[in-house]
Amino acid sequence: MSQPIPKHENPGWPIDGGHRAWLSTFGAWWAMFITFGWVNSLGVFQSYYEQNLLQNYSSSEIAWIASVQQCLTYSAGILLGKVFDDYGPRWLLIIGGFAQVFGLMMTSISTEYYQVFLSQAICSALGASAVMYGTVGSLATWWKARRATAYGIAISGSSIGGVIFPIMVNRLMPRVGFGWTMRAVAFIILVGALIAIATIRSNRSHAPTLFKIASYCTPLREMTFALLCLAMAVFGFGLFLPFNFIPLEGQALGMSMELSIYSIVILNAASVFGRIIPGFLADKFGRFNMMMVCTTMSAILTLAVWLPGRSNAASLCFSAFFGFFSGCYISLTPALVVEVSPPSEIGHRTGMLYFCISIGVLAGSPIAGALVEANGGDYTYLKIFAGITMLSGAVLIGVGWTSQDRIQTFEPSCWYNSDHQVRLAKCLVHINGSELELYRSILHLPPWEIRERMAHLPESEYDRVWSIIKREKDVQELEEAIAGRDLVQLALTNPSEIIENTQLKYTLLGRTIHYADEARMVTRITDDVAGNGEILISKMANFDRHASPFGLDAWKLVYCDVCYFDGDSAVLQNIYEARLREEELQTPAERARELVRCDKLKQARMNAKWMIPAIERDLAEEQAPTYLIQEESPQAESKDKEIIERLLAQQSYKQVLQRLWKQVSPAPPSWVQNIIDTQEQWGFVYYVSREVIEKHGHYWKSFWGRINNTGPPNRVSYATIHCQSSDNWRSLRMLASENWPLFQPDETLAEDDDLRKHFKEYIQNNRSQTKDGKKKKKRKRKNKDGNDDVLSPGILQNTFIVVPDEMISGSRNREERDLIDPCWVWAYDADWDSSEEETVVDGEKYQGRVKVAKWSLEAWLYAARWEGVNFKDMWLKAQQHPEKFWICYTKRLEEWDHEPYI
């Protein structure tokens, strides 16, 4: 049941623009100003506490105040993020703003270490954390294509705060004292909190969900998210050390206290540009890419500039450049979280990531302070520690970035499918042209304005560009929907979320997300199959006539599995063997796929279940597709390339299809071999009963279809074999049987049998090879009159199939006629008018005519296709069967009564 949308939310508002999005961004800027901006200014208090308020405590002990404040600002999100997911930003902003202001007010009257610690490091930090997580989560709901830019703009507020607050504290402290300085800061933070409360909204619905420890920790099982958390945590050990120790190190080297304070100002001022510009570039060149570049540069600057620098100029130069590149870390971190997170878990995952960062933040400053004391007040060890931890974090980000292809290939539940969709989309459509860049640049505009700006393009070119951009948007939305989640785990714990999201469901099943790709892929893998990919398959294997069993849907499922690698490293061959043995699906990935499969494709799944392993075996023998049969997979790049090349290559299954069909289909009953062993062409007459003629006269012909006896043998179908009306044909084609009626006719034809005489004359008139011109003209006249509508190559000699009178009554519609007697037709044996003969079928006696199950006729087609021969050469001598009477059991094929697998 859907949850009600809170009143303060407007899920209908557009994204990537609009006054609501920009208003929330404006409020987010103020929120970052009062939270991160204040946290970035804590370095100014380190020197004040050491020299004044807390001068009896060591540098390491005092550093715990800033470290705990920074740590709680980040780590509290592991709980507050879940609060945002469940309830939205409003209460987080209100309670958080109050707690931050209250904590600073209490700090202003503190005189003891524990008082400062509780008020500034605990209370104020928790309030700032609540405001921050309510802001970060909300902003993600308003932006997609320009998300990194929006975060950069918003988080630049923290840099502005980092500029203003140190100057403000430095100016006010000597004039009004510590207490009123803290109160003045608290009043400014109060104004910012009120603005944030008034402007920040979420663009999605929020509803409380059950808290489970197991599911709460699930994101850490995803490789991409786990690497991201580890990288950010390691980098956090060194990131904030320059913010906290640059003033102290500068004063130790002879820098004035005022200039040392301004080194923090310069660092934060440069960070303003470092948060906006990289964010804009990240939307163009990739958010992971930009993060890796900036974190690497931050580490290099620490080791190459700050470490050897001993002058004021070197310190200030480092502050400027480090502020620019480290700003990317602050602004892009939430954008990366959103990129690998589902919308419903943004707050939860953001809090989890920042909790990991808080470990480094908490331990970094005390470790650095201890290193300074151990080195006799020298900051060399601190700088080395900061540089190495930041460089290690940058390397881990690079590992995660470069390993995405491998993760996506062998972990389909996380990344494989989305990356594969991107590559497949680029392979299937040649993307080029300046028009694409123009379209991308105006994609955020309303549709009418986009069309107006693209009016210079011809209609066909505009449609082409639109199709390509639509495909790109589909892929982007897919990646955002997946967001690094383990879809297998999600399907096992909450399958409804995947079932309700077509993109997630298709991704888990390995299907394409763009509407044209599956049909295009079916066309490729079936070579020159006409239409929608069903005709070739139907010619040879469509015996059960159920929902196009080897048609488009079945081939889609084949494609899905050919492209799919089980997330638990099970090869397809093992999976198929287990399926065919009806064993329990062992791997979590198989169980997950089973939960989200669509019942509408039941028959196609049944057929594909038998079809895929046969293709695999056949191709393994002839074409050796290593990606299907090797247990040890090659490198991801070569494997992915091989799959793409194979899928895009022109392939033909014509040669294997008939063998495939015999492998996947149950054999006809053994007694059929008595018929199969003898092949001879037989005439087959469709006739109408005397009762129908007497009642309807010659109008009965309108209920029969014309027999098309021409064309290639492999194009013979129901329409060319059975000449009943279309209504009867439709009901015939849906049926199949394991057993069918047979009888033993009398070889001697009675000349006085009017019906047989008619049959013989008809054969002579229409099949005679004589050159008699009169007979030709006579035959031509009969053809013109439509009298040959009753002749067809057929099943049994001297067998007449009739449609019962009630089936062709014009007073009923098709549905009513089918309800009367949808399963039977009447057949007359060779001696139908002999009063002495009785025909027994299922214990019922008939004089002359036999009630025959419609689906019994299917069995003849079944046997013909089993042999892969011409239908006309397949209708065999019935007298080879030892039984005397027709066998009319109507049992369906049990072999096809399997559970679907895909």
PDB file of C-alpha atoms in Angstrom, residues 96 128 141 158 208 210 215 219 225 229 257 270 273 306 379 483 504 509 520 543 597 629 645 734 752 785 793 852 882:
ATOM      1  CA  GLY A  96      19.195  20.442  14.528  1.00  0.00           C
ATOM      2  CA  ALA A 128      24.974  20.679  12.903  1.00  0.00           C
ATOM      3  CA  THR A 141      15.896  14.827  -4.912  1.00  0.00           C
ATOM      4  CA  SER A 158      30.787  26.010   3.918  1.00  0.00           C
ATOM      5  CA  PRO A 208       8.663   5.165   7.907  1.00  0.00           C
ATOM      6  CA  LEU A 210      10.964  -1.093   9.626  1.00  0.00           C
ATOM      7  CA  SER A 215      19.329  -4.712   5.868  1.00  0.00           C
ATOM      8  CA  PRO A 219      25.125  -1.465   1.401  1.00  0.00           C
ATOM      9  CA  PHE A 225      29.964   1.386  -2.045  1.00  0.00           C
ATOM     10  CA  CYS A 229      33.514   4.189   2.152  1.00  0.00           C
ATOM     11  CA  MET A 257      48.982  35.164  14.846  1.00  0.00           C
ATOM     12  CA  ALA A 270      40.085  28.949  -2.366  1.00  0.00           C
ATOM     13  CA  PHE A 273      36.103  27.786  -6.184  1.00  0.00           C
ATOM     14  CA  TRP A 306      53.582  21.802   2.655  1.00  0.00           C
ATOM     15  CA  TYR A 379      55.363  19.256  12.186  1.00  0.00           C
ATOM     16  CA  ALA A 483      22.777   3.234  -7.498  1.00  0.00           C
ATOM     17  CA  LEU A 504      15.386  -2.593 -12.001  1.00  0.00           C
ATOM     18  CA  LEU A 509      16.920 -10.301 -15.504  1.00  0.00           C
ATOM     19  CA  ARG A 520      16.910  -5.501 -32.624  1.00  0.00           C
ATOM     20  CA  PHE A 543       4.141 -27.107 -32.781  1.00  0.00           C
ATOM     21  CA  ARG A 597       9.766 -12.852 -13.235  1.00  0.00           C
ATOM     22  CA  ILE A 629      30.966 -22.788 -21.208  1.00  0.00           C
ATOM     23  CA  GLU A 645      30.978  -8.671 -30.819  1.00  0.00           C
ATOM     24  CA  MET A 734      -4.104 -23.588 -29.638  1.00  0.00           C
ATOM     25  CA  ASP A 752     -21.767 -47.687 -55.259  1.00  0.00           C
ATOM     26  CA  ASP A 785     -16.495 -21.770 -59.240  1.00  0.00           C
ATOM     27  CA  PRO A 793      -2.962 -32.560 -49.133  1.00  0.00           C
ATOM     28  CA  VAL A 852     -12.415 -36.497 -32.777  1.00  0.00           C
ATOM     29  CA  PRO A 882      -2.372 -52.498 -35.617  1.00  0.00           C
TER      30      PRO A 882
END
